[in-house]
Coordinates of N, CA, C and O in Angstrom, one line a residue:
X1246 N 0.8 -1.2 0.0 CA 0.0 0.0 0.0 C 0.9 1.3 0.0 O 0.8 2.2 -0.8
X1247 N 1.8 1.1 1.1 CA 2.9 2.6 0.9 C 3.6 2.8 -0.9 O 3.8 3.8 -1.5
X1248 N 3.7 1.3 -1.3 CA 4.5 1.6 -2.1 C 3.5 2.5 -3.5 O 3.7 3.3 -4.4
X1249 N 2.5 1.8 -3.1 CA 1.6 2.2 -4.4 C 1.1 4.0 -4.1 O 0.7 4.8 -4.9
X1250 N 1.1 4.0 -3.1 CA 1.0 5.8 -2.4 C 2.2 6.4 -2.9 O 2.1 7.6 -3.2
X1251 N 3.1 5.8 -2.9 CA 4.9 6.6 -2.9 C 4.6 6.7 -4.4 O 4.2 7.9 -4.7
X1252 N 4.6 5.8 -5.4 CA 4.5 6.0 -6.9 C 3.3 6.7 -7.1 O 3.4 7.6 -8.0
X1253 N 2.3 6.6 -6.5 CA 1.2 7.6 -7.3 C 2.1 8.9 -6.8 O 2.1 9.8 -7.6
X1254 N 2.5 9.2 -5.9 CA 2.6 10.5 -5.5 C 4.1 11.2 -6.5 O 4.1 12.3 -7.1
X1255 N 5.0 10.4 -6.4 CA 6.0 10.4 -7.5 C 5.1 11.2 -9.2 O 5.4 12.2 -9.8
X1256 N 4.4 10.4 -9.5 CA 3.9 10.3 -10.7 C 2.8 11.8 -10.9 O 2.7 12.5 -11.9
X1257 N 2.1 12.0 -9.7 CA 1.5 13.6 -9.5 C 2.6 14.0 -9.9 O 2.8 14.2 -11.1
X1258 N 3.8 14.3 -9.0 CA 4.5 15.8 -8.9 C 5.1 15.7 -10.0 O 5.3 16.9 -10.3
X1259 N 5.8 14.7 -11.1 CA 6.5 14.3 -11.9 C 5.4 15.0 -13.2 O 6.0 15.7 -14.0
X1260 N 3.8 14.8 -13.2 CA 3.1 15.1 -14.3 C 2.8 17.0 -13.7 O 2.7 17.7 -14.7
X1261 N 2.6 17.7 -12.6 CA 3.0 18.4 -12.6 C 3.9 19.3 -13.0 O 3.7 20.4 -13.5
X1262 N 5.2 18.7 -12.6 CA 6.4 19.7 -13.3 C 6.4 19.5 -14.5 O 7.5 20.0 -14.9
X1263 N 5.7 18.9 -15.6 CA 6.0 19.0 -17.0 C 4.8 20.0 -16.8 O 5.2 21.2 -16.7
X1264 N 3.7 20.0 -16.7 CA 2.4 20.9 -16.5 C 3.0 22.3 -16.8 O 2.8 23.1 -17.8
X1265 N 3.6 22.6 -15.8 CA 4.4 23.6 -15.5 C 5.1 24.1 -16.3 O 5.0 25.3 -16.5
X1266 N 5.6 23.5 -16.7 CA 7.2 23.3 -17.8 C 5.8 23.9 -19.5 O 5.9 24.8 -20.3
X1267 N 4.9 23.1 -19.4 CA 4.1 23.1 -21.0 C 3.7 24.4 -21.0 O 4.0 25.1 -22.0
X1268 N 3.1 24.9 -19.9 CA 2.3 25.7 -19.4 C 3.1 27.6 -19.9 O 2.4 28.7 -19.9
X1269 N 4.4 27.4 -20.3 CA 4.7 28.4 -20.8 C 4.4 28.6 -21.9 O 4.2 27.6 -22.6
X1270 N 4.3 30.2 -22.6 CA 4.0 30.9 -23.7 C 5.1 31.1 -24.7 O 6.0 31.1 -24.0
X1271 N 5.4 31.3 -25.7 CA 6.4 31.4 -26.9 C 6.3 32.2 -27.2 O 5.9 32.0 -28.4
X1272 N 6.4 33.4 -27.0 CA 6.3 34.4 -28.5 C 7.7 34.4 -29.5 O 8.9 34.3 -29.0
X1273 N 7.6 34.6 -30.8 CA 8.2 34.6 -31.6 C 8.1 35.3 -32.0 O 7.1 35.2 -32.6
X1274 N 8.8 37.2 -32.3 CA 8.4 38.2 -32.9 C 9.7 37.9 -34.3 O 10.9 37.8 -34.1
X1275 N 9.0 37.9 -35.4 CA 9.6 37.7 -36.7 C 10.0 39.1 -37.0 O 10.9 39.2 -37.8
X1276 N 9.5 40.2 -36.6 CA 9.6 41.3 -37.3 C 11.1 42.0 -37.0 O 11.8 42.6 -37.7
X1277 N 11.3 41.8 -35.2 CA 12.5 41.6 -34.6 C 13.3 40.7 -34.5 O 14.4 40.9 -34.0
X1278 N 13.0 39.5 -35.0 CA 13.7 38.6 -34.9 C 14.4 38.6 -33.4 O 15.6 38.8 -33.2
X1279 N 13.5 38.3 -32.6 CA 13.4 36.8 -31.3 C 12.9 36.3 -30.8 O 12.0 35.9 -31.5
X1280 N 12.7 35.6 -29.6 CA 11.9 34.3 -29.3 C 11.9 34.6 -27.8 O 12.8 35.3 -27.3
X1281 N 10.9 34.1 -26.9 CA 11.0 34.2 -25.7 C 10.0 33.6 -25.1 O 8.9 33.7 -25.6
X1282 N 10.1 32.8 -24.0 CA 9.3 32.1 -23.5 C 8.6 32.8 -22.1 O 9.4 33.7 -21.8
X1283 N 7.7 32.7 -21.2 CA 7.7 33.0 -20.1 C 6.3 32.5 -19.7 O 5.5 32.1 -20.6
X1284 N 6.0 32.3 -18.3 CA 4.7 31.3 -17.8 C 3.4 31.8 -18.8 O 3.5 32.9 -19.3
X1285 N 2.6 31.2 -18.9 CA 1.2 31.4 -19.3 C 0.4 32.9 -18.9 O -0.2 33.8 -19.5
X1286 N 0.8 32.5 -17.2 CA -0.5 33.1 -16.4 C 0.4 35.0 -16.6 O -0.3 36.0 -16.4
X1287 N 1.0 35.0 -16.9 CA 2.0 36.3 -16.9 C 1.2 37.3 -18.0 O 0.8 36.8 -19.0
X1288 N 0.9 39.0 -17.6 CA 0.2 39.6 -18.4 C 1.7 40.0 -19.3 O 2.9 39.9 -19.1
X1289 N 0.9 40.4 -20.6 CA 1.5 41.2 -21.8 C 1.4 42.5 -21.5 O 0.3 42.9 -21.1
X1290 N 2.1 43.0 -21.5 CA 2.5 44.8 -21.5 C 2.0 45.3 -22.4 O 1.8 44.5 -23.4
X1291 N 1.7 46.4 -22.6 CA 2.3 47.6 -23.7 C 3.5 47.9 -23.2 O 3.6 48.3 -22.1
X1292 N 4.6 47.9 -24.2 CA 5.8 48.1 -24.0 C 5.4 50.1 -23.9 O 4.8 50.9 -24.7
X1293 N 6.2 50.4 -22.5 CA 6.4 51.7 -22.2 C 7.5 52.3 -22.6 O 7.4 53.6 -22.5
X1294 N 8.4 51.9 -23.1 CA 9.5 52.3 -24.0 C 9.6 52.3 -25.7 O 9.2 51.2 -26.1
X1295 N 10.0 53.1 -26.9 CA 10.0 52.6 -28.1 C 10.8 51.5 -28.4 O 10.8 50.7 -29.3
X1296 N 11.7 51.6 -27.4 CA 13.2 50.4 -28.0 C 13.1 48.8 -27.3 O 13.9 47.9 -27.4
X1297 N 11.7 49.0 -26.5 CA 10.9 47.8 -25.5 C 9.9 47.5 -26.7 O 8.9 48.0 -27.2
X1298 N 10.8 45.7 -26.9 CA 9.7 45.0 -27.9 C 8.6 44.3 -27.7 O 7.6 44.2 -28.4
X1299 N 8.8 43.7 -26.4 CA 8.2 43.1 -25.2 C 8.6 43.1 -24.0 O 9.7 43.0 -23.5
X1300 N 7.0 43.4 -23.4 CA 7.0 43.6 -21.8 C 6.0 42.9 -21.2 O 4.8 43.1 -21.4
X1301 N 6.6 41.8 -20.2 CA 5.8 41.0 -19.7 C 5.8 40.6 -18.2 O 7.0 40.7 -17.7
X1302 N 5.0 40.3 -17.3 CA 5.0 40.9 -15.5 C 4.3 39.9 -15.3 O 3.3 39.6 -15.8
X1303 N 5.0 39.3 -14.1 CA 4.3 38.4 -12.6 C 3.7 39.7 -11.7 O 3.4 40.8 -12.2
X1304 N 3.5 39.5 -10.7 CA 3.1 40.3 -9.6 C 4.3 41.3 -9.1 O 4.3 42.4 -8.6
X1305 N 5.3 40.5 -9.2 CA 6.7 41.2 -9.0 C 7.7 41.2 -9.9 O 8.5 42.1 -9.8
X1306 N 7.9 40.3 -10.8 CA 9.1 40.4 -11.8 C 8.6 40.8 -13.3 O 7.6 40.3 -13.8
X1307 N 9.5 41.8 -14.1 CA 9.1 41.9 -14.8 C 10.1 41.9 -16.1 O 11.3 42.0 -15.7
X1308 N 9.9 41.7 -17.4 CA 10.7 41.2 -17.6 C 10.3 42.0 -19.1 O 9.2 42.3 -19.6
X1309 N 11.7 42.2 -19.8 CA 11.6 43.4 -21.2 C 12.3 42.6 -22.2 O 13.2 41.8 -21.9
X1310 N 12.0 42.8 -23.1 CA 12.9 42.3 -24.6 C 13.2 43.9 -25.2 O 12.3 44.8 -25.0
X1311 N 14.6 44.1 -26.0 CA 14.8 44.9 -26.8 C 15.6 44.5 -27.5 O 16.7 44.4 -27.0
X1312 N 15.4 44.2 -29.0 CA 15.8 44.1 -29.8 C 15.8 44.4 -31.4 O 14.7 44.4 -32.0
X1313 N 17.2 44.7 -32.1 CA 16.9 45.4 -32.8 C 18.0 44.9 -34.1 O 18.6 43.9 -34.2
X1314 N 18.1 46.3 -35.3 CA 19.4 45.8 -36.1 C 20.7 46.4 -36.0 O 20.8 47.6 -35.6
X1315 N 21.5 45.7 -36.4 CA 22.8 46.2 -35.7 C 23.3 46.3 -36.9 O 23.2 45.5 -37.8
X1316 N 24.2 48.0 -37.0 CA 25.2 48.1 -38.0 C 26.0 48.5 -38.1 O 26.4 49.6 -38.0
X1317 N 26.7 46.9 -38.8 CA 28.4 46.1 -38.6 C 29.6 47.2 -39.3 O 30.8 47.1 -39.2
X1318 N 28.8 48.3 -40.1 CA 29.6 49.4 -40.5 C 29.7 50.2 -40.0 O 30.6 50.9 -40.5
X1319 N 28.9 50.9 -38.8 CA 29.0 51.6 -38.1 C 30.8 51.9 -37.6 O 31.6 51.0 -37.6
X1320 N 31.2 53.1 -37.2 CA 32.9 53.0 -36.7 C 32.7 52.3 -35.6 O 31.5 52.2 -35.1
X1321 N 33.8 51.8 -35.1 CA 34.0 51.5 -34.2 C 32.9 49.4 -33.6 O 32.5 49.0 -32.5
X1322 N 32.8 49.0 -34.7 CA 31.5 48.4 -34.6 C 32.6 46.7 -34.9 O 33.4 46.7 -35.8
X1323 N 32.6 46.0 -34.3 CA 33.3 44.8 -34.1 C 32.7 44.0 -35.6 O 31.6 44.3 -36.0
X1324 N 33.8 43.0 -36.4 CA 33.4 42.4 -37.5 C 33.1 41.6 -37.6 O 32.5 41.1 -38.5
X1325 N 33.9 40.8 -35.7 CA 33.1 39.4 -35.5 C 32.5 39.7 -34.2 O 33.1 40.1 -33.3
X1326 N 30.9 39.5 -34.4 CA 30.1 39.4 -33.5 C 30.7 38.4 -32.4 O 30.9 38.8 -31.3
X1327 N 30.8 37.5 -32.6 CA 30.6 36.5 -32.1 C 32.0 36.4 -31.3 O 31.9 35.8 -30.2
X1328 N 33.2 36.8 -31.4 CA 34.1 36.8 -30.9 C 33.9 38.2 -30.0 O 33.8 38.1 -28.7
X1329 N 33.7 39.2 -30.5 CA 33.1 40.0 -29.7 C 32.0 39.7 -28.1 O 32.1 40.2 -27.0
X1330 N 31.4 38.8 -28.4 CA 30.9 38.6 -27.5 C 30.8 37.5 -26.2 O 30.2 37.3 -25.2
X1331 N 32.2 36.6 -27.2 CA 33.0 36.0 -26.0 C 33.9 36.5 -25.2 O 34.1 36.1 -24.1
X1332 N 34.7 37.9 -25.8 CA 35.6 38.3 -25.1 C 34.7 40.0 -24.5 O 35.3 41.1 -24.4
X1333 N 34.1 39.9 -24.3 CA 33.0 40.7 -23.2 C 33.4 40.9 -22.1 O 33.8 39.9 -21.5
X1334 N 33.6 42.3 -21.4 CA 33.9 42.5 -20.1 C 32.9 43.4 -19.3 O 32.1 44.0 -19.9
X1335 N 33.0 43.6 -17.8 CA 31.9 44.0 -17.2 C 32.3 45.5 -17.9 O 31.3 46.1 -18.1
X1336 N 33.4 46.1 -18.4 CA 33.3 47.2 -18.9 C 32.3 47.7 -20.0 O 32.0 48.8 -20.2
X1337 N 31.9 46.5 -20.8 CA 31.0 47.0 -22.2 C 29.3 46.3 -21.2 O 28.2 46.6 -21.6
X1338 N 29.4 45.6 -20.3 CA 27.8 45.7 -19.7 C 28.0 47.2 -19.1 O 27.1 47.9 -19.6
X1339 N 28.8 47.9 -18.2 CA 28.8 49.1 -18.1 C 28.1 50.0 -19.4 O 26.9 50.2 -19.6
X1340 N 29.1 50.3 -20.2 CA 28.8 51.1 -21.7 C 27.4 50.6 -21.9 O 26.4 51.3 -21.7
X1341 N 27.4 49.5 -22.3 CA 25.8 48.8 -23.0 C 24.8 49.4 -22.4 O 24.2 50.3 -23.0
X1342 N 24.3 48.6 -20.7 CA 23.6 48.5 -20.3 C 23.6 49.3 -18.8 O 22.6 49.3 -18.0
X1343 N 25.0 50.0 -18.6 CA 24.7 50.8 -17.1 C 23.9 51.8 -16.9 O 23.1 52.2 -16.1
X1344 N 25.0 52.5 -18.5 CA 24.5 53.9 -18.8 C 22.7 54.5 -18.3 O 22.3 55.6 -17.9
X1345 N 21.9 53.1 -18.5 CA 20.6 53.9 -18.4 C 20.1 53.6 -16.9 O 19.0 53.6 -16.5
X1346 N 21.2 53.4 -16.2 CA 20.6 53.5 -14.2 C 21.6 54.7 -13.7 O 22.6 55.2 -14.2
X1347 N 21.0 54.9 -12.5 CA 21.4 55.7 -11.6 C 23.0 55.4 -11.2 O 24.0 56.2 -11.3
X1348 N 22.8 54.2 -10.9 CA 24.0 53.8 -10.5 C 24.0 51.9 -10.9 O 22.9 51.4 -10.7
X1349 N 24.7 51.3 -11.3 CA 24.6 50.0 -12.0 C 26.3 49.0 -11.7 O 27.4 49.1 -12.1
X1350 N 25.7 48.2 -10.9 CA 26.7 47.2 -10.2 C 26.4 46.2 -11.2 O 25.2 46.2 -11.6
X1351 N 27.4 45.0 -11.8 CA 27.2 44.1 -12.5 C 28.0 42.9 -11.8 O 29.1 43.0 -11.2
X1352 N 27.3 41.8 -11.9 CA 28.0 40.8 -11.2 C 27.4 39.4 -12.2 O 26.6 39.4 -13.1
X1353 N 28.3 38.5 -11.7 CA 28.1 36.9 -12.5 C 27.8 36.8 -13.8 O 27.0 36.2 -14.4
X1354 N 29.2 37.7 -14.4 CA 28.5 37.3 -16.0 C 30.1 36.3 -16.3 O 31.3 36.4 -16.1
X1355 N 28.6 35.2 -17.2 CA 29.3 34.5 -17.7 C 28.8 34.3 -19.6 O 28.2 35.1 -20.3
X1356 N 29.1 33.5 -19.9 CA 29.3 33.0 -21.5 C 28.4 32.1 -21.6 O 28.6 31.1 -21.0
X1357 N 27.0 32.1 -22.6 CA 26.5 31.3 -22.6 C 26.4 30.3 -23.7 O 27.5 29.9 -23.9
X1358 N 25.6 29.7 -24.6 CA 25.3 29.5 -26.2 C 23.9 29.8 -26.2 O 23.1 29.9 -25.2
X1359 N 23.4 30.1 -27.6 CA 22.4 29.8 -28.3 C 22.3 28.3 -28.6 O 23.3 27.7 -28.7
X1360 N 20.9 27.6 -28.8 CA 20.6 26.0 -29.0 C 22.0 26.0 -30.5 O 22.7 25.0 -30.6
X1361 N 22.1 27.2 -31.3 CA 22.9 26.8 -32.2 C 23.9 27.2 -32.2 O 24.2 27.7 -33.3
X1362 N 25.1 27.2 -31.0 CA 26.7 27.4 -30.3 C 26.7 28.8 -30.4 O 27.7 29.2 -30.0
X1363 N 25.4 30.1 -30.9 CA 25.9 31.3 -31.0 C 26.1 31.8 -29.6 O 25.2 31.4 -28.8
X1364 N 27.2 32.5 -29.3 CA 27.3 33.3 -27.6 C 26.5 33.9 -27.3 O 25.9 34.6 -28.1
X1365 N 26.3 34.0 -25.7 CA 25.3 35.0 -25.5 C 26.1 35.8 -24.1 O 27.2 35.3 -23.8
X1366 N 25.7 36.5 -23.7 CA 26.3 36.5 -22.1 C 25.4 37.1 -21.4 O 24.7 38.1 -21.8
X1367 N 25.3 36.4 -19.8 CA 24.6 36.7 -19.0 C 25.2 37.4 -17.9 O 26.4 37.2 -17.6
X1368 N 24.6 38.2 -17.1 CA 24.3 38.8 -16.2 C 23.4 38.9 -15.0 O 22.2 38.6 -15.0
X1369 N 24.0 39.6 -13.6 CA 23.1 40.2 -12.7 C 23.0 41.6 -12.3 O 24.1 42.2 -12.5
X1370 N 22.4 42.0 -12.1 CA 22.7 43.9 -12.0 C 21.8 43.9 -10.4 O 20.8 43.4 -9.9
X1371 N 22.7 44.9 -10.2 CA 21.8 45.7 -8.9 C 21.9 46.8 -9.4 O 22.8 46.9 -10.2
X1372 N 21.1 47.8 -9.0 CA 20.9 49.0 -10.0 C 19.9 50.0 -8.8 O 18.9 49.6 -8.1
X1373 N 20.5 51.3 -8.9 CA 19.1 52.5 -8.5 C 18.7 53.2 -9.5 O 19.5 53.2 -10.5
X1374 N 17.9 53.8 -9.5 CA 17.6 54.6 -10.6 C 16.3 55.9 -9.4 O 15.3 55.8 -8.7
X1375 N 17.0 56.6 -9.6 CA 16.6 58.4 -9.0 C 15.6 59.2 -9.6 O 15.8 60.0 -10.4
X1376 N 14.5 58.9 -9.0 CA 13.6 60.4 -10.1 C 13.0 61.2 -9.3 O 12.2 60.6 -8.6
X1377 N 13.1 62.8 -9.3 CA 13.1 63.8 -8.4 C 13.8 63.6 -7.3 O 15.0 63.3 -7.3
X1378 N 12.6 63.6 -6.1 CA 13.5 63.0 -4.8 C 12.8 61.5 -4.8 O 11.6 61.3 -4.5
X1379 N 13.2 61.1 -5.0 CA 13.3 59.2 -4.7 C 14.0 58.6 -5.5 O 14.2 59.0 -6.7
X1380 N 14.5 57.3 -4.8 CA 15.4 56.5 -5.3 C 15.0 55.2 -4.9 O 14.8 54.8 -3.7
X1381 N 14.8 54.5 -6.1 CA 14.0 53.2 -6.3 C 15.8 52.0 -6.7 O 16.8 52.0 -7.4
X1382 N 15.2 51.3 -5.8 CA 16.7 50.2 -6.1 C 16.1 48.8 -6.6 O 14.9 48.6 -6.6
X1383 N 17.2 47.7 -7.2 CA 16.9 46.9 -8.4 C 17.0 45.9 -8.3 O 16.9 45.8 -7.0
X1384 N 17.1 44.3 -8.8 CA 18.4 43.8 -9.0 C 17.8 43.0 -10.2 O 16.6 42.8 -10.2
X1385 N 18.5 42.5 -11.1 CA 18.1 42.2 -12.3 C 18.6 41.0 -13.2 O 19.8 40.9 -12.8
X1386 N 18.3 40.0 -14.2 CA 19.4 39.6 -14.4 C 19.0 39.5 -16.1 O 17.9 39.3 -16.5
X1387 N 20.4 39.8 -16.9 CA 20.3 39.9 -18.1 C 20.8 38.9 -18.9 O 21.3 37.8 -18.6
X1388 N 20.4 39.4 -20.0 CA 20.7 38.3 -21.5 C 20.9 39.3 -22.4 O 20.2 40.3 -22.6
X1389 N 22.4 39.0 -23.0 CA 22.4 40.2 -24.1 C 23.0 39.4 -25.5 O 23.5 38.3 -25.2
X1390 N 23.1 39.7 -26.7 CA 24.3 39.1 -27.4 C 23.7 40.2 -29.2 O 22.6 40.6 -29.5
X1391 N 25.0 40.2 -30.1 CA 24.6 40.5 -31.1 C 24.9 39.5 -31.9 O 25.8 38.7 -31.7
X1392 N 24.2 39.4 -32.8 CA 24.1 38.1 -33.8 C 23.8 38.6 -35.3 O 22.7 38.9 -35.8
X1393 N 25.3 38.5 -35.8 CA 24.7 38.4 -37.0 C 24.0 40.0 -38.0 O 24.9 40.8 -38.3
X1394 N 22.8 40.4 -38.4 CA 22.2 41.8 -38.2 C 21.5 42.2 -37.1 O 20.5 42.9 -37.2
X1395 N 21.9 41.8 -36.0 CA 20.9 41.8 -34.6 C 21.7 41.7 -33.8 O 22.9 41.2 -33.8
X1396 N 20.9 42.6 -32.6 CA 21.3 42.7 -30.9 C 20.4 42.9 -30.4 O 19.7 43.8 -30.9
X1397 N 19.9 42.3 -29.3 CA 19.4 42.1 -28.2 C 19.7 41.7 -27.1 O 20.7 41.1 -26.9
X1398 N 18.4 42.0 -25.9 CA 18.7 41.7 -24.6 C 17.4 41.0 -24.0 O 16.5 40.8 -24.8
X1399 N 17.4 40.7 -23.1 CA 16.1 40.6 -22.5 C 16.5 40.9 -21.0 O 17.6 40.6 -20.7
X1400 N 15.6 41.7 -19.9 CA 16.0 41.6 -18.9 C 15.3 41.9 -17.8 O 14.6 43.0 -17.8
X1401 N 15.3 40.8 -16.3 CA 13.7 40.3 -16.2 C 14.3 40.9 -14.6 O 15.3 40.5 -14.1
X1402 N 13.2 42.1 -14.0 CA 14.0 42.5 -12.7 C 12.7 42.6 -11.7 O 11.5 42.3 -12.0
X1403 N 13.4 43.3 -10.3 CA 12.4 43.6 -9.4 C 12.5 44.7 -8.9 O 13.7 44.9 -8.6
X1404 N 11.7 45.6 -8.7 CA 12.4 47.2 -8.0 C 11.4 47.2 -6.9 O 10.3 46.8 -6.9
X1405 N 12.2 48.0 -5.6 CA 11.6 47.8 -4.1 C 12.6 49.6 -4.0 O 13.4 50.2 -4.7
X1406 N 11.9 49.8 -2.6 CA 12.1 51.1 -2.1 C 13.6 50.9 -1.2 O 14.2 51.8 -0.7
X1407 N 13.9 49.6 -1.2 CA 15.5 49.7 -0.1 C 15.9 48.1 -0.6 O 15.1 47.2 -0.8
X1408 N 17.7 48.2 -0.7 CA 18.2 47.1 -0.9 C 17.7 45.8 -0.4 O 17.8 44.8 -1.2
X1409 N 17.0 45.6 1.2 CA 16.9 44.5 1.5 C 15.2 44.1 1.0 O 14.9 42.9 0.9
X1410 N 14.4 45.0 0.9 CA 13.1 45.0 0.5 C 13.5 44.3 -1.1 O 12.7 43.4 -1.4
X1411 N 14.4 44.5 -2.1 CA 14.9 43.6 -3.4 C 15.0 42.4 -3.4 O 14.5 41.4 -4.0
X1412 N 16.1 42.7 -2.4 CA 16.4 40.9 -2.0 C 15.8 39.7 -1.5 O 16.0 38.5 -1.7
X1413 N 14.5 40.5 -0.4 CA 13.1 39.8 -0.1 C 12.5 39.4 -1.6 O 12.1 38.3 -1.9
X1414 N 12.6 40.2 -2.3 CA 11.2 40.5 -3.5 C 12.4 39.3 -5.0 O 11.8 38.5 -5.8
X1415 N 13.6 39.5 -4.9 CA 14.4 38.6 -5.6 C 14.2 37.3 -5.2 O 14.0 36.5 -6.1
X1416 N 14.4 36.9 -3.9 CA 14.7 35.8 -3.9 C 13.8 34.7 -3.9 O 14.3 33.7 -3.3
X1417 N 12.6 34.5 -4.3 CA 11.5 33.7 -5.0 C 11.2 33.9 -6.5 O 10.4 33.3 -7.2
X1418 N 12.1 34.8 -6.7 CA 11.7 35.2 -8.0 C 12.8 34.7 -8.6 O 12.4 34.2 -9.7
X1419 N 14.7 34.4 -8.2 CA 15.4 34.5 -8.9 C 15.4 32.8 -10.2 O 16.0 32.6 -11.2
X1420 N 14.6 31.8 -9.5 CA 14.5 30.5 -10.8 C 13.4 30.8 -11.7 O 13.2 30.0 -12.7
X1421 N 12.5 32.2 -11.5 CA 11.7 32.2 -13.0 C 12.3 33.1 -13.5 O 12.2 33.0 -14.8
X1422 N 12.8 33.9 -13.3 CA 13.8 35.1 -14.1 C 14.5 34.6 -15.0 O 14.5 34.9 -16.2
X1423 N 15.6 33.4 -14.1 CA 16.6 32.7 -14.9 C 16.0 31.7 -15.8 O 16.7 31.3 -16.7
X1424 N 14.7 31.1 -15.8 CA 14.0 30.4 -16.7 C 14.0 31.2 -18.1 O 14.5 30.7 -19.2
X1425 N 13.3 32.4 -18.0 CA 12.9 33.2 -18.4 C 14.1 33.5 -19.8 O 14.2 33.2 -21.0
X1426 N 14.8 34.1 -18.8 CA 16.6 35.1 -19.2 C 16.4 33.9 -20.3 O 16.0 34.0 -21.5
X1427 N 17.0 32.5 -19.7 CA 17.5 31.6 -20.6 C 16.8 30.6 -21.7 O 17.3 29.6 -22.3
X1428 N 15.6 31.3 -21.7 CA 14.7 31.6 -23.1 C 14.8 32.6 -24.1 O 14.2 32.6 -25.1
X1429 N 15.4 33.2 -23.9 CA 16.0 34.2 -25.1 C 16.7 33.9 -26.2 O 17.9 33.6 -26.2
X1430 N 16.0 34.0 -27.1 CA 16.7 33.7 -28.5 C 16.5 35.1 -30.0 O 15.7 35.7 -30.6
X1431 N 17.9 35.0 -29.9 CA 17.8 35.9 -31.1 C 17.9 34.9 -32.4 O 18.5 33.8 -32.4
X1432 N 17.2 35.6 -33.5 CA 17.0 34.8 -34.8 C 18.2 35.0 -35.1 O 19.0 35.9 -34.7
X1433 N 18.6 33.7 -36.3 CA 19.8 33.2 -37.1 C 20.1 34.0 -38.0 O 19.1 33.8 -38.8
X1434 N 21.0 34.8 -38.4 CA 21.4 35.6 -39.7 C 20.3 34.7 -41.0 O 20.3 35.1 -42.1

């Protein structure tokens, strides 16, 4: 009798977590060329920014796609993408991605792939950002890479009124974020 309780109960949580796992949404914007997955139950935005392709929110994490075309003639503009974005330092997520916070700490970036070996690199950011008198603090975690005629990011955060109020509001949040982040796909040249 236990054993037949232990395997049904096995076999719930086991048909659950695929539930779970099915239960996510795909969007595929062709016009931008990328891909992104995130839970079902999660509303769609109107992206509040123009350079915001998608904007999509839990109760507390929210999470942005921006992507766009990149161009390789531009001065100063690298000729291999792709090497470029292996040898990445917190200095170009500074340049990239600091510039638009108050103040922008970057941490845990590492080298990722695309399903087809292209690089990506990820990130965490803690971040304030200041408007009038208040200062709203962050912590975030990114997906960036350029590919080919394309660059994009995706980047899925939480903002609270004080550092430890983030870290409460992060840390249930940080395995759908990284679900999330590591659903990002930019389209193939």
């Amino acid at each position: 009798m236990r054993f037949c309780f232990l395997t049904t109960t096995l076999v719930f949580l086991v048909l659950c977590a695929f539930a779970a796992k099915a239960a996510d949404k795909t969007v595929h914007d062709q016009k931008n060329g990328f891909s992104l997955s995130f839970p079902e139950e999660w509303l769609d935005e109107t992206p509040s920014d123009k350079e915001i392709r998608l904007s999509v929110k839990s109760a507390d994490l929210t999470c942005m796609v921006s992507a766009s075309f990149y161009d390789q003639s531009a001065p100063g503009s690298p000729s291999d993408t792709g090497k470029f974005m292996e040898g990445w330092s917190m200095n170009n997520w500074k340049k990239t991605i600091g510039s638009s916070f108050s103040t922008a700490d970057f941490s845990n970036d590492r080298l990722a792939r695309f399903p087809d070996g292209y690089p990506v690199r990820l990130a965490d950011l803690d971040f304030t950002v200041r408007r009038e008198n208040a200062t709203f603090y962050g912590h975030s975690r990114f997906a960036f890479s350029v590919r080919g005629p394309r660059y994009g990011y995706v980047n899925c955060s939480v903002m609270g009124d004080s550092v430890e109020h983030v870290a409460r509001m992060w840390a249930p949040m940080a395995d759908k974020a990284e679900r999330v982040v590591d659903s990002f796909i930019l389209d193939s040249p």
